[in-house]
GROMACS .gro file of C-alpha atoms in nm:
model
  199
    1UNK     CA    1   0.000   0.000   0.000
    2UNK     CA    2   0.159   0.326  -0.117
    3UNK     CA    3   0.068   0.636   0.086
    4UNK     CA    4   0.188   0.987  -0.001
    5UNK     CA    5   0.271   1.129   0.343
    6UNK     CA    6   0.464   1.419   0.191
    7UNK     CA    7   0.191   1.565  -0.029
    8UNK     CA    8   0.095   1.839   0.219
    9UNK     CA    9   0.453   1.905   0.335
   10UNK     CA   10   0.363   1.820   0.695
   11UNK     CA   11   0.397   1.443   0.680
   12UNK     CA   12   0.030   1.394   0.767
   13UNK     CA   13  -0.264   1.238   0.584
   14UNK     CA   14  -0.633   1.249   0.685
   15UNK     CA   15  -0.772   0.925   0.827
   16UNK     CA   16  -1.148   0.876   0.792
   17UNK     CA   17  -1.281   0.632   1.052
   18UNK     CA   18  -1.587   0.423   0.969
   19UNK     CA   19  -1.767   0.152   1.164
   20UNK     CA   20  -1.718  -0.177   0.977
   21UNK     CA   21  -2.070  -0.297   1.059
   22UNK     CA   22  -2.294   0.009   1.051
   23UNK     CA   23  -2.088   0.196   0.789
   24UNK     CA   24  -2.129   0.516   0.993
   25UNK     CA   25  -1.844   0.766   0.973
   26UNK     CA   26  -1.726   0.803   1.332
   27UNK     CA   27  -1.446   1.060   1.325
   28UNK     CA   28  -1.160   1.214   1.131
   29UNK     CA   29  -0.800   1.203   1.250
   30UNK     CA   30  -0.451   1.246   1.108
   31UNK     CA   31  -0.164   1.002   1.071
   32UNK     CA   32   0.201   1.020   0.988
   33UNK     CA   33   0.418   0.721   0.893
   34UNK     CA   34   0.481   0.630   1.255
   35UNK     CA   35   0.113   0.643   1.351
   36UNK     CA   36   0.024   0.425   1.053
   37UNK     CA   37   0.294   0.173   1.142
   38UNK     CA   38   0.178   0.162   1.507
   39UNK     CA   39  -0.183   0.115   1.396
   40UNK     CA   40  -0.086  -0.188   1.190
   41UNK     CA   41   0.131  -0.326   1.472
   42UNK     CA   42  -0.123  -0.283   1.753
   43UNK     CA   43  -0.434  -0.352   1.542
   44UNK     CA   44  -0.580  -0.046   1.717
   45UNK     CA   45  -0.601   0.305   1.571
   46UNK     CA   46  -0.310   0.537   1.655
   47UNK     CA   47  -0.311   0.898   1.539
   48UNK     CA   48  -0.077   1.194   1.535
   49UNK     CA   49  -0.206   1.474   1.757
   50UNK     CA   50  -0.143   1.811   1.593
   51UNK     CA   51  -0.204   1.992   1.924
   52UNK     CA   52   0.009   1.764   2.146
   53UNK     CA   53   0.270   1.704   1.874
   54UNK     CA   54   0.288   1.332   1.948
   55UNK     CA   55   0.134   0.993   1.869
   56UNK     CA   56  -0.177   0.894   2.064
   57UNK     CA   57  -0.383   0.579   2.059
   58UNK     CA   58  -0.756   0.637   2.052
   59UNK     CA   59  -0.888   0.531   2.391
   60UNK     CA   60  -0.551   0.537   2.568
   61UNK     CA   61  -0.720   0.712   2.862
   62UNK     CA   62  -1.090   0.631   2.822
   63UNK     CA   63  -1.050   0.270   2.707
   64UNK     CA   64  -1.273   0.346   2.405
   65UNK     CA   65  -1.034   0.200   2.151
   66UNK     CA   66  -1.091   0.148   1.780
   67UNK     CA   67  -1.005  -0.205   1.667
   68UNK     CA   68  -0.866  -0.216   1.314
   69UNK     CA   69  -1.070  -0.422   1.069
   70UNK     CA   70  -0.941  -0.295   0.733
   71UNK     CA   71  -0.777   0.003   0.565
   72UNK     CA   72  -0.791   0.150   0.213
   73UNK     CA   73  -0.607   0.436   0.048
   74UNK     CA   74  -0.785   0.671  -0.194
   75UNK     CA   75  -0.709   0.726  -0.563
   76UNK     CA   76  -0.459   1.007  -0.490
   77UNK     CA   77  -0.281   0.803  -0.221
   78UNK     CA   78  -0.322   1.087   0.031
   79UNK     CA   79  -0.632   0.991   0.234
   80UNK     CA   80  -0.695   0.675   0.437
   81UNK     CA   81  -1.026   0.501   0.506
   82UNK     CA   82  -1.024   0.277   0.812
   83UNK     CA   83  -1.301   0.036   0.899
   84UNK     CA   84  -1.304  -0.034   1.270
   85UNK     CA   85  -1.487  -0.193   1.559
   86UNK     CA   86  -1.540   0.080   1.822
   87UNK     CA   87  -1.523  -0.016   2.189
   88UNK     CA   88  -1.750   0.250   2.333
   89UNK     CA   89  -1.825   0.611   2.237
   90UNK     CA   90  -1.581   0.759   1.985
   91UNK     CA   91  -1.606   1.132   2.054
   92UNK     CA   92  -1.438   1.294   2.355
   93UNK     CA   93  -1.783   1.437   2.432
   94UNK     CA   94  -1.900   1.079   2.497
   95UNK     CA   95  -2.114   1.050   2.182
   96UNK     CA   96  -2.105   0.763   1.932
   97UNK     CA   97  -1.963   0.986   1.659
   98UNK     CA   98  -1.797   1.328   1.639
   99UNK     CA   99  -2.116   1.452   1.470
  100UNK     CA  100  -2.336   1.355   1.769
  101UNK     CA  101  -2.505   1.080   1.569
  102UNK     CA  102  -2.613   0.740   1.695
  103UNK     CA  103  -2.392   0.466   1.557
  104UNK     CA  104  -2.668   0.257   1.407
  105UNK     CA  105  -2.719   0.095   1.070
  106UNK     CA  106  -2.799   0.358   0.807
  107UNK     CA  107  -3.131   0.244   0.662
  108UNK     CA  108  -3.197   0.512   0.400
  109UNK     CA  109  -3.558   0.494   0.282
  110UNK     CA  110  -3.646   0.226   0.536
  111UNK     CA  111  -3.536   0.459   0.814
  112UNK     CA  112  -3.748   0.743   0.670
  113UNK     CA  113  -4.044   0.505   0.642
  114UNK     CA  114  -4.001   0.402   1.005
  115UNK     CA  115  -4.000   0.767   1.110
  116UNK     CA  116  -4.336   0.815   0.935
  117UNK     CA  117  -4.476   0.500   1.096
  118UNK     CA  118  -4.365   0.615   1.442
  119UNK     CA  119  -4.513   0.961   1.383
  120UNK     CA  120  -4.848   0.806   1.287
  121UNK     CA  121  -4.834   0.589   1.598
  122UNK     CA  122  -4.763   0.891   1.820
  123UNK     CA  123  -5.021   1.129   1.669
  124UNK     CA  124  -5.291   0.886   1.542
  125UNK     CA  125  -5.432   1.113   1.267
  126UNK     CA  126  -5.792   1.034   1.172
  127UNK     CA  127  -5.738   0.973   0.800
  128UNK     CA  128  -5.432   0.748   0.835
  129UNK     CA  129  -5.441   0.375   0.749
  130UNK     CA  130  -5.138   0.319   0.972
  131UNK     CA  131  -5.302   0.500   1.265
  132UNK     CA  132  -5.621   0.296   1.219
  133UNK     CA  133  -5.424  -0.028   1.253
  134UNK     CA  134  -5.247   0.095   1.566
  135UNK     CA  135  -5.585   0.198   1.713
  136UNK     CA  136  -5.717  -0.154   1.647
  137UNK     CA  137  -5.451  -0.305   1.872
  138UNK     CA  138  -5.163  -0.550   1.850
  139UNK     CA  139  -5.382  -0.844   1.747
  140UNK     CA  140  -5.510  -0.658   1.441
  141UNK     CA  141  -5.159  -0.560   1.335
  142UNK     CA  142  -5.029  -0.916   1.384
  143UNK     CA  143  -5.325  -1.059   1.192
  144UNK     CA  144  -5.253  -0.824   0.902
  145UNK     CA  145  -4.891  -0.945   0.890
  146UNK     CA  146  -5.019  -1.303   0.874
  147UNK     CA  147  -5.258  -1.220   0.590
  148UNK     CA  148  -4.984  -1.046   0.391
  149UNK     CA  149  -4.747  -1.341   0.448
  150UNK     CA  150  -5.002  -1.585   0.309
  151UNK     CA  151  -5.063  -1.361   0.006
  152UNK     CA  152  -4.690  -1.340  -0.063
  153UNK     CA  153  -4.652  -1.719  -0.039
  154UNK     CA  154  -4.938  -1.767  -0.286
  155UNK     CA  155  -4.777  -1.529  -0.534
  156UNK     CA  156  -4.440  -1.703  -0.487
  157UNK     CA  157  -4.591  -2.018  -0.637
  158UNK     CA  158  -4.680  -1.837  -0.962
  159UNK     CA  159  -4.461  -1.679  -1.228
  160UNK     CA  160  -4.594  -1.323  -1.192
  161UNK     CA  161  -4.288  -1.147  -1.054
  162UNK     CA  162  -4.456  -0.807  -1.019
  163UNK     CA  163  -4.738  -0.945  -0.804
  164UNK     CA  164  -4.489  -1.135  -0.588
  165UNK     CA  165  -4.279  -0.821  -0.533
  166UNK     CA  166  -4.588  -0.613  -0.451
  167UNK     CA  167  -4.702  -0.867  -0.193
  168UNK     CA  168  -4.345  -0.876  -0.055
  169UNK     CA  169  -4.356  -0.498  -0.014
  170UNK     CA  170  -4.695  -0.523   0.163
  171UNK     CA  171  -4.557  -0.787   0.400
  172UNK     CA  172  -4.245  -0.585   0.479
  173UNK     CA  173  -4.446  -0.269   0.542
  174UNK     CA  174  -4.684  -0.442   0.781
  175UNK     CA  175  -4.391  -0.618   0.950
  176UNK     CA  176  -4.247  -0.272   1.024
  177UNK     CA  177  -4.585  -0.174   1.171
  178UNK     CA  178  -4.578  -0.479   1.397
  179UNK     CA  179  -4.226  -0.400   1.513
  180UNK     CA  180  -4.331  -0.047   1.609
  181UNK     CA  181  -4.651  -0.172   1.770
  182UNK     CA  182  -4.426  -0.382   1.995
  183UNK     CA  183  -4.203  -0.082   2.070
  184UNK     CA  184  -3.914  -0.198   1.850
  185UNK     CA  185  -3.763  -0.102   1.516
  186UNK     CA  186  -3.580  -0.262   1.226
  187UNK     CA  187  -3.237  -0.178   1.370
  188UNK     CA  188  -3.318  -0.398   1.669
  189UNK     CA  189  -3.362  -0.693   1.433
  190UNK     CA  190  -3.046  -0.608   1.238
  191UNK     CA  191  -2.842  -0.604   1.560
  192UNK     CA  192  -2.955  -0.960   1.638
  193UNK     CA  193  -2.868  -1.074   1.285
  194UNK     CA  194  -2.524  -0.912   1.315
  195UNK     CA  195  -2.459  -1.089   1.645
  196UNK     CA  196  -2.563  -1.422   1.490
  197UNK     CA  197  -2.337  -1.355   1.193
  198UNK     CA  198  -2.036  -1.318   1.426
  199UNK     CA  199  -2.089  -1.658   1.588
   0.00000   0.00000   0.00000
């Protein structure tokens, strides 16, 4: 791996730190050759502190270390991307990331959909299908998931791909409703799957 430590005339390159599982960007640090070598040797992230003018291992005081999983260098060979396993909060302000974000799986549209579902659950607007199901109680929501599952299985036996995908979408949507009716969310399920994947 060739890294251009001399490009900026200070011997430092930016190091972007990303959680290997959630893909969340956790922090940005700087490394020189020595910090990079120490990171590879220890299998824990070591940076160069521009304020203290020395090497420092993340978590050397707090214990919140960053375990090295992988490293890549960008196309210009002057920026590093580390994937890590964080042991505790990353920011010195005791937050998961230096942007005060929760270090959870980024779900994109699914996350936005869950926000809408939770809002409907909290406010129960009169003209909302989602709110009407929540008002009907957990049994009604669970029954709807069962109905959608049966419909998806029926479509799976035929060759009409569009109908199968539509029924799959209906099942997934109502499954999200059931999760929220139980006070959970999709990230809770993903965390269990990730733990199973490790074992």
